[in-house]
Every structure is written in structure tokens, then in C-alpha cells.
Coordinates of C-alpha atoms in Angstrom, one line a residue:
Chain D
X1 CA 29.7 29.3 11.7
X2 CA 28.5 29.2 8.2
X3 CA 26.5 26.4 6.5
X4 CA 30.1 25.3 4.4
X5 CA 32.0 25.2 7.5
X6 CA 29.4 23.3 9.0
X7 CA 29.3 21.0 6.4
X8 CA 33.2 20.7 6.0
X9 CA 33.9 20.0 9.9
X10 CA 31.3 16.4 9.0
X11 CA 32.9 15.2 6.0
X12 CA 33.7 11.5 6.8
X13 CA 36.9 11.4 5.0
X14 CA 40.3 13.3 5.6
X15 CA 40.0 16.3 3.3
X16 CA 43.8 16.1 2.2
X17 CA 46.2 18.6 2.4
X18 CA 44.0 21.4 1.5
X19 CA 43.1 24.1 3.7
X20 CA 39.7 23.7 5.5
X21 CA 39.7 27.8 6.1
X22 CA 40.1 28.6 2.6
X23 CA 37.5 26.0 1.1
X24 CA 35.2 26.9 3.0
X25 CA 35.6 30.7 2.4
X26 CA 35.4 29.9 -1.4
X27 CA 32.9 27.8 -1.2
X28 CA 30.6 30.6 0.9
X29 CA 31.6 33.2 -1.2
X30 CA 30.4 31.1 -5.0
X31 CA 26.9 30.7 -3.1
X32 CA 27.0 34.0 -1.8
X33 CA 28.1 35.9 -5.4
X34 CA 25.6 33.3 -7.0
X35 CA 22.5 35.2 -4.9
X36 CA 24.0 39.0 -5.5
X37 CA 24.1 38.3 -9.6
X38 CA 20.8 36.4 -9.6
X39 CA 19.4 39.9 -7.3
X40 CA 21.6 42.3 -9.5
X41 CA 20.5 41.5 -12.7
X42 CA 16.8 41.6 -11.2
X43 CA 17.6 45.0 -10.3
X44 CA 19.0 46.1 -13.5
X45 CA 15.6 45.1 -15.2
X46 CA 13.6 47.2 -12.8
X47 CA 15.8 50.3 -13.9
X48 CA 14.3 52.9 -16.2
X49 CA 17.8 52.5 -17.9
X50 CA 17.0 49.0 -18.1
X51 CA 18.8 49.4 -22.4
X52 CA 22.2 50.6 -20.9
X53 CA 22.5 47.6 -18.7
X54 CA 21.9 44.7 -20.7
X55 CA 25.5 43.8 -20.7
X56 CA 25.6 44.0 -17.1
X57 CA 22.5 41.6 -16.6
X58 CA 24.2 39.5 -19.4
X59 CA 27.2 39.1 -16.8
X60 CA 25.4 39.0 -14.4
X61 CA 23.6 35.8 -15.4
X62 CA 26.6 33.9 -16.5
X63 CA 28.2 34.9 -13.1
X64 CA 25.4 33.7 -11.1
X65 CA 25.6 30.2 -13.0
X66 CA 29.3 29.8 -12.8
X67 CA 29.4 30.9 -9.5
X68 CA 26.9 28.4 -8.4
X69 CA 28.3 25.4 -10.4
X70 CA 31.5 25.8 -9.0
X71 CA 30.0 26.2 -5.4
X72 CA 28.6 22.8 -6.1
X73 CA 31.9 20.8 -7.2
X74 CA 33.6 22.6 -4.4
X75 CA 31.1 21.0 -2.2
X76 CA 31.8 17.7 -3.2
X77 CA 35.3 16.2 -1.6
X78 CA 34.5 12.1 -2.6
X79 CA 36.6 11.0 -5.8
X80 CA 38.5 14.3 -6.2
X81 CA 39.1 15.2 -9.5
X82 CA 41.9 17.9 -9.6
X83 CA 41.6 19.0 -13.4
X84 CA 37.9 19.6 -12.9
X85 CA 37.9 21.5 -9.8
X86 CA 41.0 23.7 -11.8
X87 CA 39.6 24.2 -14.6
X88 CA 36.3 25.4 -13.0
X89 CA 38.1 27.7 -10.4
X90 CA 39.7 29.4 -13.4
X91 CA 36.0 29.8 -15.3
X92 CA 35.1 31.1 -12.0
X93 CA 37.3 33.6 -11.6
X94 CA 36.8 34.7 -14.7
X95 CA 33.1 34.8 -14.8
X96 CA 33.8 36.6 -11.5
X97 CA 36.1 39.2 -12.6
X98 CA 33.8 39.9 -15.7
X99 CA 31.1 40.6 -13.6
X100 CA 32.9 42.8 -11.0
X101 CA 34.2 45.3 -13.5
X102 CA 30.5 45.3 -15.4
X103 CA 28.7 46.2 -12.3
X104 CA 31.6 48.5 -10.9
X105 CA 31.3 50.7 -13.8
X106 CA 28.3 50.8 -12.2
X107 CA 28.5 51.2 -9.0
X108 CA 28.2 55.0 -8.1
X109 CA 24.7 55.2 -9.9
X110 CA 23.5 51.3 -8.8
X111 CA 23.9 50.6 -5.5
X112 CA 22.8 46.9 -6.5
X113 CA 25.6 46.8 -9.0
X114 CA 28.2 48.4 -6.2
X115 CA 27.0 45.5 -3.8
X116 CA 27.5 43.1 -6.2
X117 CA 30.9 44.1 -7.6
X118 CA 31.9 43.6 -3.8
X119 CA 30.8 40.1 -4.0
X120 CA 32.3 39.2 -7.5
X121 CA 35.5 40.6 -6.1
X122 CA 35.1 38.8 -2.8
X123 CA 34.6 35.2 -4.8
X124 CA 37.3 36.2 -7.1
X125 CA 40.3 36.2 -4.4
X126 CA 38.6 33.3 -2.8
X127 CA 38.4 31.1 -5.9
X128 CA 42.5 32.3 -6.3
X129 CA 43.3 31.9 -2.7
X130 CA 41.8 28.3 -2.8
X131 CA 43.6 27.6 -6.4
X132 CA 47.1 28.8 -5.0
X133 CA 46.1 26.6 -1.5
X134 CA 45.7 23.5 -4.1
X135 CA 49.1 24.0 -4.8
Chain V
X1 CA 15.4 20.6 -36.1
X2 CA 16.4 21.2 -32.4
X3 CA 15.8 23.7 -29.7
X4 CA 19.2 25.2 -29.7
X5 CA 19.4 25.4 -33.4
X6 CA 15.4 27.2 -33.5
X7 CA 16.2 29.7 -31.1
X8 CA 20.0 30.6 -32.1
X9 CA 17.1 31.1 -36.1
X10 CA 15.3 33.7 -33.8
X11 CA 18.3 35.6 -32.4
X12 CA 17.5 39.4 -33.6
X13 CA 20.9 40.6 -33.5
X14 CA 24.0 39.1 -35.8
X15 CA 25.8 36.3 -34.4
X16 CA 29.3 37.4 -34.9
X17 CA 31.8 35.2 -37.5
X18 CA 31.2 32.3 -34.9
X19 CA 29.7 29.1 -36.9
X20 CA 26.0 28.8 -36.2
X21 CA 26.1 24.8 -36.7
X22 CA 29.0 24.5 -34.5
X23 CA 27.3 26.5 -31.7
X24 CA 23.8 24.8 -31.8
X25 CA 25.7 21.2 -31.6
X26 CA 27.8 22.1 -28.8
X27 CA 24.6 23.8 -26.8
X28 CA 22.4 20.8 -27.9
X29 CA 25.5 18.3 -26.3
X30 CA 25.5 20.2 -23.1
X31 CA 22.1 19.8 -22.7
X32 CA 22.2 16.1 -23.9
X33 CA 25.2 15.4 -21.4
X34 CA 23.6 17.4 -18.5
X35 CA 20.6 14.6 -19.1
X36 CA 22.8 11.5 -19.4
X37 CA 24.8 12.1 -16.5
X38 CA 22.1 13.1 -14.4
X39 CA 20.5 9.9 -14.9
X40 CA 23.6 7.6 -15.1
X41 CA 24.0 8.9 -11.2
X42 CA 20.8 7.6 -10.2
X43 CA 21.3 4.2 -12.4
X44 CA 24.1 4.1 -10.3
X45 CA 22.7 4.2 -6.9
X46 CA 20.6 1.7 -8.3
X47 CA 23.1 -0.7 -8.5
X48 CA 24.1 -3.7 -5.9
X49 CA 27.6 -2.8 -6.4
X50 CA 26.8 1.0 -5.8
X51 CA 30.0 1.2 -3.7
X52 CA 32.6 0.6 -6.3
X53 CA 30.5 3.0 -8.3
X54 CA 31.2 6.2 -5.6
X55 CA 33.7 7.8 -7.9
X56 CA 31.4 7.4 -10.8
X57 CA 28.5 9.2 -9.3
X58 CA 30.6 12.0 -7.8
X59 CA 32.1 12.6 -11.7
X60 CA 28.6 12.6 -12.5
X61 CA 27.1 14.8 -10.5
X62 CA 30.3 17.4 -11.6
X63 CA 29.8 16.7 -15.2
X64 CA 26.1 17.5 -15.3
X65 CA 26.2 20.8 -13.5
X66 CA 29.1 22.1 -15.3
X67 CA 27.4 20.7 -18.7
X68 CA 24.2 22.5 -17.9
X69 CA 25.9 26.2 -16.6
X70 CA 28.2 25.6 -20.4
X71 CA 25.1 25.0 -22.3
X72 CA 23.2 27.8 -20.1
X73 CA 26.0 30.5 -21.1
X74 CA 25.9 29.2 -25.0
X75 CA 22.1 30.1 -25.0
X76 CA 23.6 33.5 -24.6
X77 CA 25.1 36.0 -27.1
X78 CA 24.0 40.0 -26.1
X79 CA 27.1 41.4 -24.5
X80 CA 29.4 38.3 -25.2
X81 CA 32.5 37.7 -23.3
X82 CA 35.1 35.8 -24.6
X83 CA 37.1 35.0 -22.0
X84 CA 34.1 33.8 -19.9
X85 CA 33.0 31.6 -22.9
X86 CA 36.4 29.9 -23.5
X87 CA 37.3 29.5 -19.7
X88 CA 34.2 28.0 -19.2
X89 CA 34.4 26.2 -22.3
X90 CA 37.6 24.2 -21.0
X91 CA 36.2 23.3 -17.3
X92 CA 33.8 21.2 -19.5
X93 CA 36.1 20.0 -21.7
X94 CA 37.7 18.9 -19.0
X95 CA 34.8 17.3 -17.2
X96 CA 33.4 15.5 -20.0
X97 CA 36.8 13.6 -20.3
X98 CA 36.8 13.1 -16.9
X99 CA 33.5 11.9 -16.7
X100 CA 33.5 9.9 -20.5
X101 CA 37.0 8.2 -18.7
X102 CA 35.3 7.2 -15.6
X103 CA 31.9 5.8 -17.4
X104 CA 33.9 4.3 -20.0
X105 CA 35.6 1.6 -17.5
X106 CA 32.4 0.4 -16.6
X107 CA 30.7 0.4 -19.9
X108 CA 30.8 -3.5 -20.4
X109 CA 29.0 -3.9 -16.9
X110 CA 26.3 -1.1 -17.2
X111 CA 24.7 0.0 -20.0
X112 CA 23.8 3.5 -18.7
X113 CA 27.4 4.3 -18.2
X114 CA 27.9 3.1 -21.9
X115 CA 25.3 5.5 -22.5
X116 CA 26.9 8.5 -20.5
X117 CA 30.3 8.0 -21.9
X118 CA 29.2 8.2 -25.5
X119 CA 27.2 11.9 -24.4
X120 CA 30.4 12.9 -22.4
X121 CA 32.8 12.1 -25.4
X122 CA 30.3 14.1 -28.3
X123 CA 29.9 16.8 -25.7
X124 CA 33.6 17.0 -25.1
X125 CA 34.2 17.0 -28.9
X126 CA 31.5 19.6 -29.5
X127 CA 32.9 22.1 -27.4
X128 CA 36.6 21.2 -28.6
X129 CA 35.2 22.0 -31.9
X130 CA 33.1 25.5 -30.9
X131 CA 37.0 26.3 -29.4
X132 CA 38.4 25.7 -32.3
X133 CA 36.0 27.9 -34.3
X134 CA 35.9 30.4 -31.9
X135 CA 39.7 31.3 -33.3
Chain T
X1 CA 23.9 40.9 7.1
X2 CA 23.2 38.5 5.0
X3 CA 24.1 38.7 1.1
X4 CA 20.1 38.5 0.6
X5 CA 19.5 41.0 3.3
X6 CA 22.3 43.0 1.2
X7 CA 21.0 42.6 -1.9
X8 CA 17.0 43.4 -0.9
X9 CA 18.4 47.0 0.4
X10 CA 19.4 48.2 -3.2
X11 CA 16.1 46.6 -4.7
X12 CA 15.4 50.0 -6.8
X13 CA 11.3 49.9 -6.5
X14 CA 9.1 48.6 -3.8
X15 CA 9.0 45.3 -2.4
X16 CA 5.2 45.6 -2.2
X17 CA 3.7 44.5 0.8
X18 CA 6.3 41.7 1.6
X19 CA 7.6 41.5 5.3
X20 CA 11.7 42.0 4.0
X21 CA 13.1 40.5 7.0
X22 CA 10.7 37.1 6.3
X23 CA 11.4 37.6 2.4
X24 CA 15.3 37.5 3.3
X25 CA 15.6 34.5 5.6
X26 CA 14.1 32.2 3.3
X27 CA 16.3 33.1 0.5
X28 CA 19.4 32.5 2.7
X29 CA 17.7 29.4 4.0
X30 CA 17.1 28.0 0.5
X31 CA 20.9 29.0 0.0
X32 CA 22.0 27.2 3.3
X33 CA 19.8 24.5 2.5
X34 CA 21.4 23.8 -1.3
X35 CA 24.7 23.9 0.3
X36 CA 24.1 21.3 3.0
X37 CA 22.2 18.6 0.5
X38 CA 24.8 18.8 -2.1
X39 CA 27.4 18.4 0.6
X40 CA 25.5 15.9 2.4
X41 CA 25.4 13.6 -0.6
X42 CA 28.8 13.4 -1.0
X43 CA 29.8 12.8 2.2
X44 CA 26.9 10.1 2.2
X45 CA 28.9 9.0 -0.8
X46 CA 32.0 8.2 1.6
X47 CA 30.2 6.2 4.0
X48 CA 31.3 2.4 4.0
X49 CA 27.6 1.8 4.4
X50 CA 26.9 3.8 0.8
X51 CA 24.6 1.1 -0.1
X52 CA 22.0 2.0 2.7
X53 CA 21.5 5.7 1.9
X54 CA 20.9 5.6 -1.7
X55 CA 17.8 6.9 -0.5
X56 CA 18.7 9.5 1.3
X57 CA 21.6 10.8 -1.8
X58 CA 19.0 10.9 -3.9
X59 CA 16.4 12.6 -1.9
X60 CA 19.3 14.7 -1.4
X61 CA 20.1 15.8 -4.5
X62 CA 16.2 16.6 -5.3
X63 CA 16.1 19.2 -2.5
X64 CA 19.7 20.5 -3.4
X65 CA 18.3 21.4 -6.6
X66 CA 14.8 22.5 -5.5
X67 CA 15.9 24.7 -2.9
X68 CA 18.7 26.4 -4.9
X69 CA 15.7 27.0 -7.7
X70 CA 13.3 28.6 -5.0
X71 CA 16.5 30.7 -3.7
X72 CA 16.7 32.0 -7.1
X73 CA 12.9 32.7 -7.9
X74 CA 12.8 34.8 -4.3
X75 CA 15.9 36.5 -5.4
X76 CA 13.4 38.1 -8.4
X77 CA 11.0 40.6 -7.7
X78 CA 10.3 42.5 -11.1
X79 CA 7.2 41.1 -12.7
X80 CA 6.5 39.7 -10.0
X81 CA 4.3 36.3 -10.2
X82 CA 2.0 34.9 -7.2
X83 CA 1.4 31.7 -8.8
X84 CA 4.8 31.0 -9.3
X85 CA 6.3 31.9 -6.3
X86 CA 3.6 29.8 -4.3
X87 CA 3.8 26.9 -6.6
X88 CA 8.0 26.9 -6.0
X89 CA 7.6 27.4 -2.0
X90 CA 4.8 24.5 -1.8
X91 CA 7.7 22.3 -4.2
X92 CA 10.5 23.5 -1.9
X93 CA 8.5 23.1 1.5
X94 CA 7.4 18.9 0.2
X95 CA 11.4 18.5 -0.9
X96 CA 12.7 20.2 2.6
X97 CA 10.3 18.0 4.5
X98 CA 11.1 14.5 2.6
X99 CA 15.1 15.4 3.2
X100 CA 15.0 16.3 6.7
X101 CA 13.0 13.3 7.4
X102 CA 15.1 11.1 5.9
X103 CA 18.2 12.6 7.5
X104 CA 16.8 12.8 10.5
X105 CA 16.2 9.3 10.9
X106 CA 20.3 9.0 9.9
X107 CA 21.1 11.4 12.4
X108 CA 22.5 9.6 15.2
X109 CA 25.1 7.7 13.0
X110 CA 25.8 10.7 10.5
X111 CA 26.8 14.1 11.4
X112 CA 26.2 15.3 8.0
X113 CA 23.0 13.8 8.3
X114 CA 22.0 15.6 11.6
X115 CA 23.5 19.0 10.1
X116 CA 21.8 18.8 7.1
X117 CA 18.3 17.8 8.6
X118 CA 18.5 21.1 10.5
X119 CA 19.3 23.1 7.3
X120 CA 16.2 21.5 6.1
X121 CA 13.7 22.1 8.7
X122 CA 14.9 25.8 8.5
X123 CA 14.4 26.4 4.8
X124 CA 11.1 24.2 5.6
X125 CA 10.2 26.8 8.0
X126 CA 11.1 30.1 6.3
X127 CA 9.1 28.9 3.8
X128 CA 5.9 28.0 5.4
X129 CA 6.5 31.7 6.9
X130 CA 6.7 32.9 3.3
X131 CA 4.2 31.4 2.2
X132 CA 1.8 32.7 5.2
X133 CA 3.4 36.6 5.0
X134 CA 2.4 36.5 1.2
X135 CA -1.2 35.8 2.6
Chain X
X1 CA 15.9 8.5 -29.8
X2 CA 16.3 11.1 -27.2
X3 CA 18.2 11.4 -24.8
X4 CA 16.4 10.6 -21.7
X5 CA 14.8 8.1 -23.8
X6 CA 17.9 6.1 -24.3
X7 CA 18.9 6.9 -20.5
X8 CA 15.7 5.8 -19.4
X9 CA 15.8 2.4 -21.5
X10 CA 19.5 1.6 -19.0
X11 CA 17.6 2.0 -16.0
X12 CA 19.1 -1.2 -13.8
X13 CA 15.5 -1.3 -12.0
X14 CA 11.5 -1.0 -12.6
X15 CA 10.8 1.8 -13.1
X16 CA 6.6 0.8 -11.5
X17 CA 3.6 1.7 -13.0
X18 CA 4.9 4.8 -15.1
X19 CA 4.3 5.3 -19.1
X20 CA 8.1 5.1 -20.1
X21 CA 7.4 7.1 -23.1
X22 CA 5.1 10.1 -21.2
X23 CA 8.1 10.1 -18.5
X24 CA 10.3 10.5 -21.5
X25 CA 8.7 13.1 -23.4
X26 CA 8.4 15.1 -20.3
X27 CA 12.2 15.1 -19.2
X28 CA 12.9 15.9 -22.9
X29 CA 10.4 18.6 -22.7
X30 CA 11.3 20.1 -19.9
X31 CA 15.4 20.5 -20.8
X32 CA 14.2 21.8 -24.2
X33 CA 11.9 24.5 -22.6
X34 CA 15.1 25.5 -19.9
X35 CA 16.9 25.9 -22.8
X36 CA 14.4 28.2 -24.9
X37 CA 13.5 30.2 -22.2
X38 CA 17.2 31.2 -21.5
X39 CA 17.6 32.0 -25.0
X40 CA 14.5 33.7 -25.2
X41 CA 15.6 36.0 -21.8
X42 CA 18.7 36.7 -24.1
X43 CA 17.1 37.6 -27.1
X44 CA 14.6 39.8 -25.6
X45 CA 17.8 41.7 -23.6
X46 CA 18.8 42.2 -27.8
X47 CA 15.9 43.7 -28.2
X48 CA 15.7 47.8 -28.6
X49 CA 12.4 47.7 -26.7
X50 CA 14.0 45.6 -24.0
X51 CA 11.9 48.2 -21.8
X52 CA 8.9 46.9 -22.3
X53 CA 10.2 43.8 -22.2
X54 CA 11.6 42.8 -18.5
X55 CA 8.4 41.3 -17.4
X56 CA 9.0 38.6 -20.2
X57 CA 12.8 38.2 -19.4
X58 CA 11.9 37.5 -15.8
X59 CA 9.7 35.4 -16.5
X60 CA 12.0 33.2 -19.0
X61 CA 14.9 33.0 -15.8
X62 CA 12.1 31.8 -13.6
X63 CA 11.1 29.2 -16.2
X64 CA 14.1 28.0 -17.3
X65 CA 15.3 27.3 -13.5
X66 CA 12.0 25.5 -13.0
X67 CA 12.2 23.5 -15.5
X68 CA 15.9 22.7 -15.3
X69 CA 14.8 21.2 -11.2
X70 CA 12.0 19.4 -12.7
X71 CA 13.8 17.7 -15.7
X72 CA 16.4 16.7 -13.0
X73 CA 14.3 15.6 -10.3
X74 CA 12.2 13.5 -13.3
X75 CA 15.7 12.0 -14.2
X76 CA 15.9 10.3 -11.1
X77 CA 13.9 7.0 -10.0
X78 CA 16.2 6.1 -7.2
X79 CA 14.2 6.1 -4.0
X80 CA 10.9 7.9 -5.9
X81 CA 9.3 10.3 -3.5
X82 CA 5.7 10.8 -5.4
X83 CA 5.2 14.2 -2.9
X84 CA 8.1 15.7 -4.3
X85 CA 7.7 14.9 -7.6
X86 CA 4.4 16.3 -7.4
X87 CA 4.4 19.1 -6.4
X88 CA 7.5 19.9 -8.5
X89 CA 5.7 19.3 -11.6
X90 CA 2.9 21.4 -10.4
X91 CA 5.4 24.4 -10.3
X92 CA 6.7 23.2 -13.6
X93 CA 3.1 23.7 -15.1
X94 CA 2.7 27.0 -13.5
X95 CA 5.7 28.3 -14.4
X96 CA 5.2 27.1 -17.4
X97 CA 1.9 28.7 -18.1
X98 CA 2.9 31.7 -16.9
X99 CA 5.7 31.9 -19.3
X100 CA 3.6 30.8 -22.1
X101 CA 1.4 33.3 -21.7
X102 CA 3.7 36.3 -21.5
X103 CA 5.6 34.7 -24.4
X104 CA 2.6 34.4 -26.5
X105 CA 1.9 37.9 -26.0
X106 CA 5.0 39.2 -28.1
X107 CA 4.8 36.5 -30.3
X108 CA 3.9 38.3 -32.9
X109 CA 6.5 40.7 -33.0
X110 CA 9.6 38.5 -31.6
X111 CA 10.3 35.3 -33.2
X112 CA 12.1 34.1 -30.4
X113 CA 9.0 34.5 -27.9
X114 CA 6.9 32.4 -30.4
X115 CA 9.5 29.7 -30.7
X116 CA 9.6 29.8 -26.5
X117 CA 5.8 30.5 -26.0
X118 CA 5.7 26.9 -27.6
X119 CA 8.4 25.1 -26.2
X120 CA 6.8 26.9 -22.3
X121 CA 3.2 24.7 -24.1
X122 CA 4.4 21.5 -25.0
X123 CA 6.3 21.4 -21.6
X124 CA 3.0 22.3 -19.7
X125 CA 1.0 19.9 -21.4
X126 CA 4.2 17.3 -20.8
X127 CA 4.0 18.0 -17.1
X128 CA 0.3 17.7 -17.4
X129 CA 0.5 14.3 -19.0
X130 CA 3.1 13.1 -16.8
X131 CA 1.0 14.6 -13.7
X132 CA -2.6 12.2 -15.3
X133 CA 0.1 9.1 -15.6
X134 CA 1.1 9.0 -12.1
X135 CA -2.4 8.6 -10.8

């Protein structure tokens, strides 16, 4: 059971109507592709073509803070505020798509970036699964 | 003259047509906000009648993580991406209204809410306006 | 495996003498941990009995914020900095200890409170056995 | 007035022993040096000699999260844990000395590491100052 889940199944409150499943895969997958873009673009600064990747670090920052923002609102469930969690779902899936096709233009040479294009794309259909589960 | 506005002075490439003032006011207000609501949480679970105030603190804590991942991918310009930008541009639109709304009905009673709101509704404003310039 | 564990295999130079498996653990518990606090918060925010564990929301929300810090530092190995790294872990092991306490002695009433004070003892722990692999 | 000094001055409690104004300048010092130090990371990525640069950029990301944590955790006074505040701003100085130093380094040649190397001092000395306050 991951640490989400955990968390979820003790919330005090009934969630609402959403589905417990797919939060908690989103919210797993924002922490998750918030560690892989915080490692990646680590990785891209250790490369010898450290100049041809500065876009992809670029992303890979912005992804990493997105990605861990919206872990955190998705985290909270007391005084839900639709618009917010929306509007931060679509930034993320953005930020998340970005990132994604950066590093998998990447991918055959980085295995970092091939890694973390996996992760982007993983938090990417999360983030739209739980925006089409909010209804 | 401010953080924001010394470093954007110290950026080595060009900027792009986007407006340099606009840009170091709207990172400056996301920092500003990220501050106020930070704190107006706390002041919150300071107060006797903390329990009326759970909605408050919950729009709080939302506001000041997505205000501080806005003004973190402002500070940014090599490889710029719009669409992360604006998307992430409107989930703190969005929040600051939220959060400016919530604070505001409580302004007469606390004074740090009075304070928040007035950061949430110049932060809103500032990145309506770096929209707006951003064409 | 892990999205740390993951993301340490592609990690283009040597580690140095780091033990990997120790190195990856903590990161992930740091992750886990950030998760639980920020979750444990809010659902401390939903309790009818708010007013008692302002304490514990606040103490909270420092570790939440500690921990995903030190997850972030141990997710960078280029330039790597001793002082830094030690400084963070000794921060993150004080903030783990205070939380867990704290929820610990809410345990028996809260869930989250019991879930989360295991999440910290663990990133408490990985830490300590960071701290004493970096020697 | 800044503002965590006109946050500060809504607090609904004591605030204890503390210098209001040293507690101040170190919040506002420490949001100020997050922000510079994730510019500066940008800048330097701008840079054609980015290459001999990545020690300095990794150093920034380290700073800028540190000091983010620590202006947060010094925005609260809710249920003050002096342990954690301790030994936060002891990684705050650190990380801020660290980052000064590798700033100062290329400050001759990049603008924007002279504008951070200072922001990294004044937010060490801040941290310092806060540190001799607390007793």
C-alpha cells in the first residue's frame, strides 16, 4: 500500500463522490514525477553535453515544482475547492507533458531522461484520469 | 529596487517582447503572497475560533504553494514554455481569488486575513496583467 | 523499485562511496514522509476537536516542508556538498522526531495520526542511517 | 513595510522573547535569497560556459529549497518548536555559505552570481542574527 493510499483510507471525512483509486494514483504519481525531474535534471548537469540539455533541465525544474504543488493540494480533501484543484491538474498536465517529450527526445542516449519521460507520462494520464473522474 | 527586478537586470540572454516591469511585479507578488498566506494559516490556528477558520487555512495552505511554484517558474526564462507558463499562470489566478475571497469574509474580525486578502488580490492582479502581456 | 531506486540507476557518474540502497530509502522516506504530514494536517483540519491539535498541524506542516526539502537535496549528487547534506539530515531528523512525537501521542484517537507517526519514525530512521553511511 | 513585517505585526498572539524586527528581516531574507538563487540557477543554464558552471547551478537549487523551508518554517509561531527551528536555520546558514561562496567565485564574470552571492550573505548573516536572538 503506498503512503497516499495510506493516508486516504484515514481521512476523517467522506471524500465525496470521487474515486479513492484514482486520487490516490495521481497523487503518487505528482510525488513520484516530482523525485525523477528533481534526479533528471541533476543528471543532465553531470553530462559532458551538459549545453545541449539546458532546455531539458529547464523542464525539468518547472516539472518537478508543479508536480509537487499539485501533489500537495491533491493531498488536502478539507474545504474543497474545485476551480483550484482544476486549474492546477491542467498546469500539471501540462508541465507534465512538456517534460515528457523534452526528456523523450532524450531518451535513447539518457537513460535518466528515458526514466523520467516514463514518469511525466505516468503523472500525465493520472492527473487526466483524476480530472475526467472529477467529472 | 527588488530581488525579482535585480536578477531579471542580470539575465544574460534577451528577455523576449515580454514586459520586464510586468514580470518582476508578478514574481515579486508570488513571492509576497506565498509569505502572507503562509503566515495568515498559522495566525489562524492561533485563533480561539480556529474551527470556523478550517476552510480558511486549507485555502491558505493551496494558495502559498501554488504562489511559490508560479513565482519559482517566473524566475525562469532559458528554454521558456508558454504553455507551462500560462497554465500555470491561471491555477494561481485562480487560487488567489479563491484565497483573496475566503480571507476577505473575515477581514473585519482578523487583521491577518485583511492582510492576506490584500496580497492575494495584487498577486491575482499581477499575473492577470503578465497574461495579458504575455499576448 | 522505487522511483529513487529508478532514478539513482541512470546517475551518469559515480555515486562515490555512498551505500545506494541507504542513499535511496531515505529519499523515498523523505517522499513518504512529505506526503503523510501534508495529509495529516488536513485531515487534523477535519477533526471536531481542530482546536486541540493546532500543535500538531503546525508541527506538521514544518516537517512536510522539511522533509520534501531533504528529499530534494539527496535527489542531487553533482557538486556534491557534505556540509549541506549533513546540515539538511540533522534539520530533517529534529523535524521527523518533533512530528512523530507529537502524533504519536494522538495516535490512539487519530488514524492519521498513528499513520503518519510511522512515516516519521521511518524518514527519522533512514536518515540517522544516512547520516552514519556518509561517516 | 515588508511583507512578513506587516504579517508579523497581525500575529493574534505573543510572539515571546523574539526581536520582531531580526525575525522579520530574516523571513524577508530568506524568500529573497530562494528567489535569487533560482534565478541565478537559470541564468547560469544561459550561460555558453554552462559547463563549468553546474557546480554553481546545483548549488543555487539546494539554496533556494533551503531557504524556501526555512522562510516558511520562520513564518510560523503556532506551537514554536525551538529544536526545529534550529537546526533549520543552521542548514539555512550552511547552505547559504556554501552558495555564497561558489557565487562569489564567478562574480566577476556573471552579474547574476554577484547579485545572488549577496542575497546567499545577507541571508546567512540574517539566519545568524536570528540564530544570536533566540538565545
Amino acid at each position: 500500500m503506498t503512503q497516499a493510499t495510506a493516508m486516504l483510507d484515514t481521512y476523517p471525512l467522506d471524500l465525496g463522490r470521487v474515486d479513492r483509486e484514482v486520487l490516490a494514483e495521481c497523487i503518487d504519481a505528482c510525488f513520484d514525477c516530482a523525485q525523477a525531474c528533481t534526479a533528471c535534471a541533476d543528471a543532465c548537469l553531470s553530462e559532458d553535453m551538459v549545453a545541449e540539455l539546458v532546455k531539458c533541465i529547464r523542464t525539468n525544474l518547472d516539472c518537478a515544482d508543479i508536480c509537487a504543488t499539485t501533489g500537495r493540494v491533491l493531498s488536502r480533501h478539507t474545504g474543497y475547492d474545485a476551480n483550484t484543484t482544476r486549474t492546477m491538474l491542467a498546469a500539471c498536465i501540462q508541465a507534465c507533458r512538456s517534460c515528457g517529450e523534452e526528456c523523450a527526445a532524450h531518451a535513447e542516449m539518457h537513460e535518466h531522461c528515458r526514466v523520467c519521460a516514463e514518469a511525466c507520462r505516468r503523472c500525465e494520464q493520472a492527473c487526466q484520469n483524476l480530472m475526467a473522474a472529477l467529472g
